Amino acid sequence: MTVQEPARVLEVYRQRDSLGAAEDLELALTLLAAARRGELGPSLRVYRPRPTVAFGQRDARLPGFADAAAACRDLGFEPLVRRAGGRAAAYHEGCLILDHIEPEANAVARSLPRFADFASLLAASLQDAGVAASVGEIPGEYCPGEYSVHGGTGPGRIKLVGTAQRVVAGAWLFSSVVVVQDAAPLRQVLTAVYQALGLDWDPATAGAAEDLAPELTLPEGEAALLAGYGRYARLRQGDPSALLKFSAGPGRMLPTTA
């Protein structure tokens, strides 16, 4: 039987260097606006972020927010406030961020199924890399979400991927943060942040894919994720410098969290 190549084509932009914590996040929304205007086709941007803690709007209104932001800076993480939804999430250079942008006439129609579909794609990709991954919220996780991707089984499960989506008229953005390596600094900063905010969580739920597959490297993790996307669309390498023309400079926003 002949296996047919996916009809959809996805331009892959592997961003080599961070533009800065805030600038990287803002560029995702700028690319979404470009797709809405018809200036950008289906695209997947992949990069390693600067150490960042992205707070939700509810976090920013809590009495302990100033102390939480100060704790981030003390631990080498930049505090940012995203537009809506969710609780504080942390990531750094041991993570991979995938910003998936597509123009679509009726983008809102599949916004909820999109969460389930891409969470399953990401879990399957990690499975191919030797990580026992599944979809679903685990008790006590940071920035909890129904479509988190976790690893392991039983009470020792750890969160590996958080997803976010932003939908506008004519386009959508689906962002995924995959924790591949070095979970310890994330646990440390999240512990300080959640304590300052007065929020409960279980630090044992913050982990990395390498905790379950110790030999996994960042390049191997990226290759597995791109292979997973290769089942969704035919991938074509794009020039990451082409994205810079859309850059709108520094900002403080992140797509709506799951």
PDB file of C-alpha atoms in Angstrom:
ATOM      1  CA  MET A   1       0.000   0.000   0.000  1.00  0.00           C
ATOM      2  CA  THR A   2       1.344   3.430  -0.898  1.00  0.00           C
ATOM      3  CA  VAL A   3       1.489   5.943   1.953  1.00  0.00           C
ATOM      4  CA  GLN A   4       0.287   9.315   0.708  1.00  0.00           C
ATOM      5  CA  GLU A   5       2.155  12.458   1.671  1.00  0.00           C
ATOM      6  CA  PRO A   6       0.033  15.006   3.602  1.00  0.00           C
ATOM      7  CA  ALA A   7      -1.590  17.519   1.261  1.00  0.00           C
ATOM      8  CA  ARG A   8      -1.055  20.434   3.665  1.00  0.00           C
ATOM      9  CA  VAL A   9       2.318  22.231   3.523  1.00  0.00           C
ATOM     10  CA  LEU A  10       3.799  23.803   6.642  1.00  0.00           C
ATOM     11  CA  GLU A  11       6.751  26.186   6.440  1.00  0.00           C
ATOM     12  CA  VAL A  12       9.159  25.479   9.317  1.00  0.00           C
ATOM     13  CA  TYR A  13      11.164  28.385  10.735  1.00  0.00           C
ATOM     14  CA  ARG A  14      13.861  27.265  13.191  1.00  0.00           C
ATOM     15  CA  GLN A  15      14.780  30.449  15.028  1.00  0.00           C
ATOM     16  CA  ARG A  16      18.420  30.153  16.010  1.00  0.00           C
ATOM     17  CA  ASP A  17      18.690  33.018  18.507  1.00  0.00           C
ATOM     18  CA  SER A  18      16.214  34.468  20.967  1.00  0.00           C
ATOM     19  CA  LEU A  19      15.084  38.033  20.305  1.00  0.00           C
ATOM     20  CA  GLY A  20      14.507  38.508  24.040  1.00  0.00           C
ATOM     21  CA  ALA A  21      11.869  37.044  26.345  1.00  0.00           C
ATOM     22  CA  ALA A  22       9.170  39.615  25.653  1.00  0.00           C
ATOM     23  CA  GLU A  23      10.090  40.066  21.995  1.00  0.00           C
ATOM     24  CA  ASP A  24       9.868  36.336  21.285  1.00  0.00           C
ATOM     25  CA  LEU A  25       6.383  36.165  22.768  1.00  0.00           C
ATOM     26  CA  GLU A  26       5.168  39.273  21.007  1.00  0.00           C
ATOM     27  CA  LEU A  27       6.451  38.042  17.643  1.00  0.00           C
ATOM     28  CA  ALA A  28       4.031  35.106  17.820  1.00  0.00           C
ATOM     29  CA  LEU A  29       1.077  37.507  17.957  1.00  0.00           C
ATOM     30  CA  THR A  30       2.602  39.630  15.202  1.00  0.00           C
ATOM     31  CA  LEU A  31       2.839  36.544  12.979  1.00  0.00           C
ATOM     32  CA  LEU A  32      -0.788  35.733  13.759  1.00  0.00           C
ATOM     33  CA  ALA A  33      -1.771  39.210  12.580  1.00  0.00           C
ATOM     34  CA  ALA A  34       0.283  38.707   9.405  1.00  0.00           C
ATOM     35  CA  ALA A  35      -1.523  35.425   8.706  1.00  0.00           C
ATOM     36  CA  ARG A  36      -4.853  37.173   9.220  1.00  0.00           C
ATOM     37  CA  ARG A  37      -3.862  39.768   6.610  1.00  0.00           C
ATOM     38  CA  GLY A  38      -2.832  37.063   4.144  1.00  0.00           C
ATOM     39  CA  GLU A  39       0.874  37.899   4.408  1.00  0.00           C
ATOM     40  CA  LEU A  40       1.927  34.607   6.048  1.00  0.00           C
ATOM     41  CA  GLY A  41       0.914  31.074   5.144  1.00  0.00           C
ATOM     42  CA  PRO A  42       0.799  27.988   7.394  1.00  0.00           C
ATOM     43  CA  SER A  43       3.941  28.196   9.504  1.00  0.00           C
ATOM     44  CA  LEU A  44       5.684  26.495  12.403  1.00  0.00           C
ATOM     45  CA  ARG A  45       8.227  28.536  14.345  1.00  0.00           C
ATOM     46  CA  VAL A  46      10.556  26.598  16.661  1.00  0.00           C
ATOM     47  CA  TYR A  47      12.890  28.194  19.187  1.00  0.00           C
ATOM     48  CA  ARG A  48      14.510  27.885  22.621  1.00  0.00           C
ATOM     49  CA  PRO A  49      13.210  30.611  24.950  1.00  0.00           C
ATOM     50  CA  ARG A  50      15.007  32.829  27.419  1.00  0.00           C
ATOM     51  CA  PRO A  51      14.253  32.084  31.105  1.00  0.00           C
ATOM     52  CA  THR A  52      10.719  33.430  31.501  1.00  0.00           C
ATOM     53  CA  VAL A  53       7.770  33.247  33.869  1.00  0.00           C
ATOM     54  CA  ALA A  54       4.519  34.068  32.077  1.00  0.00           C
ATOM     55  CA  PHE A  55       1.818  35.183  34.519  1.00  0.00           C
ATOM     56  CA  GLY A  56      -1.912  35.169  33.867  1.00  0.00           C
ATOM     57  CA  GLN A  57      -4.045  38.276  34.331  1.00  0.00           C
ATOM     58  CA  ARG A  58      -5.503  36.837  37.533  1.00  0.00           C
ATOM     59  CA  ASP A  59      -1.990  36.407  38.924  1.00  0.00           C
ATOM     60  CA  ALA A  60      -1.182  40.053  38.229  1.00  0.00           C
ATOM     61  CA  ARG A  61      -4.137  41.157  40.381  1.00  0.00           C
ATOM     62  CA  LEU A  62      -3.079  39.169  43.460  1.00  0.00           C
ATOM     63  CA  PRO A  63      -1.482  41.007  46.418  1.00  0.00           C
ATOM     64  CA  GLY A  64       1.690  38.926  46.143  1.00  0.00           C
ATOM     65  CA  PHE A  65       2.351  39.645  42.466  1.00  0.00           C
ATOM     66  CA  ALA A  66       5.124  42.218  43.066  1.00  0.00           C
ATOM     67  CA  ASP A  67       6.948  39.763  45.335  1.00  0.00           C
ATOM     68  CA  ALA A  68       6.459  36.970  42.798  1.00  0.00           C
ATOM     69  CA  ALA A  69       7.911  39.115  40.003  1.00  0.00           C
ATOM     70  CA  ALA A  70      10.868  40.060  42.217  1.00  0.00           C
ATOM     71  CA  ALA A  71      11.490  36.377  42.975  1.00  0.00           C
ATOM     72  CA  CYS A  72      11.600  35.666  39.234  1.00  0.00           C
ATOM     73  CA  ARG A  73      14.256  38.299  38.683  1.00  0.00           C
ATOM     74  CA  ASP A  74      16.294  37.092  41.648  1.00  0.00           C
ATOM     75  CA  LEU A  75      16.359  33.610  40.099  1.00  0.00           C
ATOM     76  CA  GLY A  76      17.245  34.848  36.603  1.00  0.00           C
ATOM     77  CA  PHE A  77      13.778  34.642  35.019  1.00  0.00           C
ATOM     78  CA  GLU A  78      11.990  37.535  33.329  1.00  0.00           C
ATOM     79  CA  PRO A  79       8.404  38.039  34.570  1.00  0.00           C
ATOM     80  CA  LEU A  80       5.834  38.803  31.870  1.00  0.00           C
ATOM     81  CA  VAL A  81       2.043  39.146  32.005  1.00  0.00           C
ATOM     82  CA  ARG A  82       0.046  37.494  29.235  1.00  0.00           C
ATOM     83  CA  ARG A  83      -3.290  38.707  27.982  1.00  0.00           C
ATOM     84  CA  ALA A  84      -5.696  36.191  29.515  1.00  0.00           C
ATOM     85  CA  GLY A  85      -6.210  32.859  31.198  1.00  0.00           C
ATOM     86  CA  GLY A  86      -4.168  30.375  33.139  1.00  0.00           C
ATOM     87  CA  ARG A  87      -1.684  30.630  35.961  1.00  0.00           C
ATOM     88  CA  ALA A  88       2.056  31.239  36.038  1.00  0.00           C
ATOM     89  CA  ALA A  89       4.177  29.001  33.806  1.00  0.00           C
ATOM     90  CA  ALA A  90       7.974  28.946  33.571  1.00  0.00           C
ATOM     91  CA  TYR A  91      10.364  27.938  30.803  1.00  0.00           C
ATOM     92  CA  HIS A  92      14.002  28.371  29.819  1.00  0.00           C
ATOM     93  CA  GLU A  93      16.652  27.219  27.332  1.00  0.00           C
ATOM     94  CA  GLY A  94      15.985  23.572  28.139  1.00  0.00           C
ATOM     95  CA  CYS A  95      12.537  23.942  26.580  1.00  0.00           C
ATOM     96  CA  LEU A  96      11.319  24.104  22.998  1.00  0.00           C
ATOM     97  CA  ILE A  97       8.522  26.443  21.958  1.00  0.00           C
ATOM     98  CA  LEU A  98       6.501  25.671  18.861  1.00  0.00           C
ATOM     99  CA  ASP A  99       4.359  28.497  17.477  1.00  0.00           C
ATOM    100  CA  HIS A 100       1.994  27.060  14.869  1.00  0.00           C
ATOM    101  CA  ILE A 101       0.185  29.718  12.809  1.00  0.00           C
ATOM    102  CA  GLU A 102      -2.350  29.157  10.062  1.00  0.00           C
ATOM    103  CA  PRO A 103      -4.749  31.376   8.145  1.00  0.00           C
ATOM    104  CA  GLU A 104      -8.257  29.897   8.172  1.00  0.00           C
ATOM    105  CA  ALA A 105     -11.519  31.526   7.147  1.00  0.00           C
ATOM    106  CA  ASN A 106     -13.525  30.109  10.052  1.00  0.00           C
ATOM    107  CA  ALA A 107     -10.725  29.767  12.575  1.00  0.00           C
ATOM    108  CA  VAL A 108     -12.983  29.598  15.612  1.00  0.00           C
ATOM    109  CA  ALA A 109     -14.909  26.541  14.379  1.00  0.00           C
ATOM    110  CA  ARG A 110     -12.270  24.020  15.471  1.00  0.00           C
ATOM    111  CA  SER A 111     -10.719  25.895  18.382  1.00  0.00           C
ATOM    112  CA  LEU A 112     -11.643  23.263  20.986  1.00  0.00           C
ATOM    113  CA  PRO A 113     -10.856  20.168  18.850  1.00  0.00           C
ATOM    114  CA  ARG A 114      -7.547  21.824  17.984  1.00  0.00           C
ATOM    115  CA  PHE A 115      -6.447  21.553  21.620  1.00  0.00           C
ATOM    116  CA  ALA A 116      -7.175  17.832  21.673  1.00  0.00           C
ATOM    117  CA  ASP A 117      -5.655  17.141  18.251  1.00  0.00           C
ATOM    118  CA  PHE A 118      -2.335  18.863  18.844  1.00  0.00           C
ATOM    119  CA  ALA A 119      -1.993  17.605  22.404  1.00  0.00           C
ATOM    120  CA  SER A 120      -2.320  14.085  20.981  1.00  0.00           C
ATOM    121  CA  LEU A 121       0.223  14.904  18.257  1.00  0.00           C
ATOM    122  CA  LEU A 122       2.719  16.168  20.841  1.00  0.00           C
ATOM    123  CA  ALA A 123       2.199  13.191  23.156  1.00  0.00           C
ATOM    124  CA  ALA A 124       2.717  10.772  20.245  1.00  0.00           C
ATOM    125  CA  SER A 125       5.879  12.636  19.223  1.00  0.00           C
ATOM    126  CA  LEU A 126       7.320  12.286  22.718  1.00  0.00           C
ATOM    127  CA  GLN A 127       6.374   8.615  22.747  1.00  0.00           C
ATOM    128  CA  ASP A 128       8.388   8.169  19.561  1.00  0.00           C
ATOM    129  CA  ALA A 129      11.337   9.733  21.413  1.00  0.00           C
ATOM    130  CA  GLY A 130      11.058   7.121  24.146  1.00  0.00           C
ATOM    131  CA  VAL A 131       9.024   9.194  26.622  1.00  0.00           C
ATOM    132  CA  ALA A 132       5.907   7.668  28.176  1.00  0.00           C
ATOM    133  CA  ALA A 133       3.568  10.590  27.471  1.00  0.00           C
ATOM    134  CA  SER A 134      -0.210  11.036  27.702  1.00  0.00           C
ATOM    135  CA  VAL A 135      -2.758  13.862  27.522  1.00  0.00           C
ATOM    136  CA  GLY A 136      -4.583  15.252  30.534  1.00  0.00           C
ATOM    137  CA  GLU A 137      -4.311  17.478  33.581  1.00  0.00           C
ATOM    138  CA  ILE A 138      -2.564  15.993  36.603  1.00  0.00           C
ATOM    139  CA  PRO A 139      -3.423  16.987  40.198  1.00  0.00           C
ATOM    140  CA  GLY A 140      -1.342  19.862  41.514  1.00  0.00           C
ATOM    141  CA  GLU A 141       0.293  20.852  38.217  1.00  0.00           C
ATOM    142  CA  TYR A 142       1.372  24.431  37.531  1.00  0.00           C
ATOM    143  CA  CYS A 143      -0.775  26.395  35.063  1.00  0.00           C
ATOM    144  CA  PRO A 144      -3.281  23.513  34.985  1.00  0.00           C
ATOM    145  CA  GLY A 145      -5.019  22.628  31.741  1.00  0.00           C
ATOM    146  CA  GLU A 146      -7.200  19.840  30.421  1.00  0.00           C
ATOM    147  CA  TYR A 147      -4.873  19.357  27.448  1.00  0.00           C
ATOM    148  CA  SER A 148      -1.538  19.355  29.230  1.00  0.00           C
ATOM    149  CA  VAL A 149       0.794  16.572  28.129  1.00  0.00           C
ATOM    150  CA  HIS A 150       2.227  14.632  31.056  1.00  0.00           C
ATOM    151  CA  GLY A 151       4.730  11.831  31.425  1.00  0.00           C
ATOM    152  CA  GLY A 152       4.922   8.745  33.589  1.00  0.00           C
ATOM    153  CA  THR A 153       2.156   6.885  35.378  1.00  0.00           C
ATOM    154  CA  GLY A 154       0.427   6.938  38.734  1.00  0.00           C
ATOM    155  CA  PRO A 155       1.153   9.541  41.416  1.00  0.00           C
ATOM    156  CA  GLY A 156       4.603  10.298  39.989  1.00  0.00           C
ATOM    157  CA  ARG A 157       3.343  11.864  36.764  1.00  0.00           C
ATOM    158  CA  ILE A 158       5.040  15.074  35.595  1.00  0.00           C
ATOM    159  CA  LYS A 159       3.895  17.851  33.301  1.00  0.00           C
ATOM    160  CA  LEU A 160       5.905  17.988  30.063  1.00  0.00           C
ATOM    161  CA  VAL A 161       3.938  20.246  27.692  1.00  0.00           C
ATOM    162  CA  GLY A 162       1.646  23.218  28.151  1.00  0.00           C
ATOM    163  CA  THR A 163      -0.407  24.499  25.208  1.00  0.00           C
ATOM    164  CA  ALA A 164      -2.024  27.827  24.382  1.00  0.00           C
ATOM    165  CA  GLN A 165      -4.232  29.088  21.582  1.00  0.00           C
ATOM    166  CA  ARG A 166      -5.155  32.478  20.183  1.00  0.00           C
ATOM    167  CA  VAL A 167      -7.929  32.712  17.575  1.00  0.00           C
ATOM    168  CA  VAL A 168      -8.787  35.798  15.515  1.00  0.00           C
ATOM    169  CA  ALA A 169     -11.040  36.313  12.520  1.00  0.00           C
ATOM    170  CA  GLY A 170      -9.220  34.565   9.680  1.00  0.00           C
ATOM    171  CA  ALA A 171      -6.316  32.900  11.508  1.00  0.00           C
ATOM    172  CA  TRP A 172      -5.184  30.975  14.570  1.00  0.00           C
ATOM    173  CA  LEU A 173      -2.044  30.505  16.646  1.00  0.00           C
ATOM    174  CA  PHE A 174      -1.342  27.352  18.647  1.00  0.00           C
ATOM    175  CA  SER A 175       1.684  27.573  20.944  1.00  0.00           C
ATOM    176  CA  SER A 176       3.269  24.651  22.782  1.00  0.00           C
ATOM    177  CA  VAL A 177       5.991  24.732  25.431  1.00  0.00           C
ATOM    178  CA  VAL A 178       7.830  21.398  25.653  1.00  0.00           C
ATOM    179  CA  VAL A 179      10.123  20.898  28.653  1.00  0.00           C
ATOM    180  CA  VAL A 180      12.957  18.689  27.396  1.00  0.00           C
ATOM    181  CA  GLN A 181      15.759  19.234  29.919  1.00  0.00           C
ATOM    182  CA  ASP A 182      16.716  20.721  33.289  1.00  0.00           C
ATOM    183  CA  ALA A 183      13.479  20.905  35.272  1.00  0.00           C
ATOM    184  CA  ALA A 184      15.150  21.896  38.564  1.00  0.00           C
ATOM    185  CA  PRO A 185      15.323  25.690  37.890  1.00  0.00           C
ATOM    186  CA  LEU A 186      11.678  25.620  36.779  1.00  0.00           C
ATOM    187  CA  ARG A 187      10.620  23.945  40.020  1.00  0.00           C
ATOM    188  CA  GLN A 188      12.663  26.451  42.003  1.00  0.00           C
ATOM    189  CA  VAL A 189      11.193  29.568  40.405  1.00  0.00           C
ATOM    190  CA  LEU A 190       7.648  28.202  40.342  1.00  0.00           C
ATOM    191  CA  THR A 191       7.873  27.294  44.018  1.00  0.00           C
ATOM    192  CA  ALA A 192       8.882  30.871  44.856  1.00  0.00           C
ATOM    193  CA  VAL A 193       6.226  32.348  42.558  1.00  0.00           C
ATOM    194  CA  TYR A 194       3.313  30.223  43.730  1.00  0.00           C
ATOM    195  CA  GLN A 195       4.259  30.801  47.363  1.00  0.00           C
ATOM    196  CA  ALA A 196       4.307  34.582  46.829  1.00  0.00           C
ATOM    197  CA  LEU A 197       0.938  34.435  45.051  1.00  0.00           C
ATOM    198  CA  GLY A 198      -0.586  32.256  47.766  1.00  0.00           C
ATOM    199  CA  LEU A 199      -1.460  29.482  45.308  1.00  0.00           C
ATOM    200  CA  ASP A 200      -1.227  25.760  45.953  1.00  0.00           C
ATOM    201  CA  TRP A 201       0.630  23.408  43.639  1.00  0.00           C
ATOM    202  CA  ASP A 202       2.770  20.282  43.842  1.00  0.00           C
ATOM    203  CA  PRO A 203       6.419  20.925  42.835  1.00  0.00           C
ATOM    204  CA  ALA A 204       6.834  17.219  42.098  1.00  0.00           C
ATOM    205  CA  THR A 205       4.602  17.661  39.031  1.00  0.00           C
ATOM    206  CA  ALA A 206       7.167  19.913  37.278  1.00  0.00           C
ATOM    207  CA  GLY A 207       9.477  17.728  35.229  1.00  0.00           C
ATOM    208  CA  ALA A 208      11.255  17.313  31.914  1.00  0.00           C
ATOM    209  CA  ALA A 209      11.239  14.672  29.198  1.00  0.00           C
ATOM    210  CA  GLU A 210      14.807  13.715  30.115  1.00  0.00           C
ATOM    211  CA  ASP A 211      13.533  12.627  33.551  1.00  0.00           C
ATOM    212  CA  LEU A 212      11.794   9.753  31.781  1.00  0.00           C
ATOM    213  CA  ALA A 213      14.282   9.303  28.924  1.00  0.00           C
ATOM    214  CA  PRO A 214      17.692  10.300  30.373  1.00  0.00           C
ATOM    215  CA  GLU A 215      19.553  10.080  27.055  1.00  0.00           C
ATOM    216  CA  LEU A 216      17.182  12.465  25.261  1.00  0.00           C
ATOM    217  CA  THR A 217      18.870  15.613  23.932  1.00  0.00           C
ATOM    218  CA  LEU A 218      17.291  18.849  22.751  1.00  0.00           C
ATOM    219  CA  PRO A 219      18.108  18.145  19.068  1.00  0.00           C
ATOM    220  CA  GLU A 220      16.574  14.675  19.415  1.00  0.00           C
ATOM    221  CA  GLY A 221      13.496  16.138  21.070  1.00  0.00           C
ATOM    222  CA  GLU A 222      13.136  18.702  18.299  1.00  0.00           C
ATOM    223  CA  ALA A 223      13.546  16.031  15.635  1.00  0.00           C
ATOM    224  CA  ALA A 224      10.817  13.907  17.234  1.00  0.00           C
ATOM    225  CA  LEU A 225       8.434  16.859  17.442  1.00  0.00           C
ATOM    226  CA  LEU A 226       9.030  17.811  13.818  1.00  0.00           C
ATOM    227  CA  ALA A 227       8.528  14.195  12.774  1.00  0.00           C
ATOM    228  CA  GLY A 228       5.196  14.289  14.542  1.00  0.00           C
ATOM    229  CA  TYR A 229       4.235  17.448  12.675  1.00  0.00           C
ATOM    230  CA  GLY A 230       5.361  15.693   9.500  1.00  0.00           C
ATOM    231  CA  ARG A 231       2.348  13.417   9.883  1.00  0.00           C
ATOM    232  CA  TYR A 232       0.110  16.480  10.030  1.00  0.00           C
ATOM    233  CA  ALA A 233       1.605  18.318   7.049  1.00  0.00           C
ATOM    234  CA  ARG A 234       4.439  18.202   4.542  1.00  0.00           C
ATOM    235  CA  LEU A 235       7.221  20.233   6.122  1.00  0.00           C
ATOM    236  CA  ARG A 236       9.286  22.702   4.154  1.00  0.00           C
ATOM    237  CA  GLN A 237      12.258  24.565   5.624  1.00  0.00           C
ATOM    238  CA  GLY A 238      11.848  28.325   5.701  1.00  0.00           C
ATOM    239  CA  ASP A 239      14.398  31.090   6.252  1.00  0.00           C
ATOM    240  CA  PRO A 240      13.910  32.303   9.860  1.00  0.00           C
ATOM    241  CA  SER A 241      15.245  35.753   8.955  1.00  0.00           C
ATOM    242  CA  ALA A 242      12.099  36.193   6.849  1.00  0.00           C
ATOM    243  CA  LEU A 243      10.070  36.393  10.073  1.00  0.00           C
ATOM    244  CA  LEU A 244      11.946  39.424  11.346  1.00  0.00           C
ATOM    245  CA  LYS A 245      10.192  41.726   8.905  1.00  0.00           C
ATOM    246  CA  PHE A 246       7.036  41.103  10.909  1.00  0.00           C
ATOM    247  CA  SER A 247       8.653  41.925  14.257  1.00  0.00           C
ATOM    248  CA  ALA A 248       6.803  44.656  16.105  1.00  0.00           C
ATOM    249  CA  GLY A 249       9.398  45.184  18.822  1.00  0.00           C
ATOM    250  CA  PRO A 250       9.069  44.468  22.554  1.00  0.00           C
ATOM    251  CA  GLY A 251       5.760  43.598  24.168  1.00  0.00           C
ATOM    252  CA  ARG A 252       4.262  41.942  27.219  1.00  0.00           C
ATOM    253  CA  MET A 253       1.608  39.625  25.821  1.00  0.00           C
ATOM    254  CA  LEU A 254       1.258  35.874  25.359  1.00  0.00           C
ATOM    255  CA  PRO A 255      -1.506  33.946  23.583  1.00  0.00           C
ATOM    256  CA  THR A 256      -4.497  32.829  25.650  1.00  0.00           C
ATOM    257  CA  THR A 257      -3.603  29.781  27.732  1.00  0.00           C
ATOM    258  CA  ALA A 258      -5.418  26.495  27.682  1.00  0.00           C
TER     259      ALA A 258
END
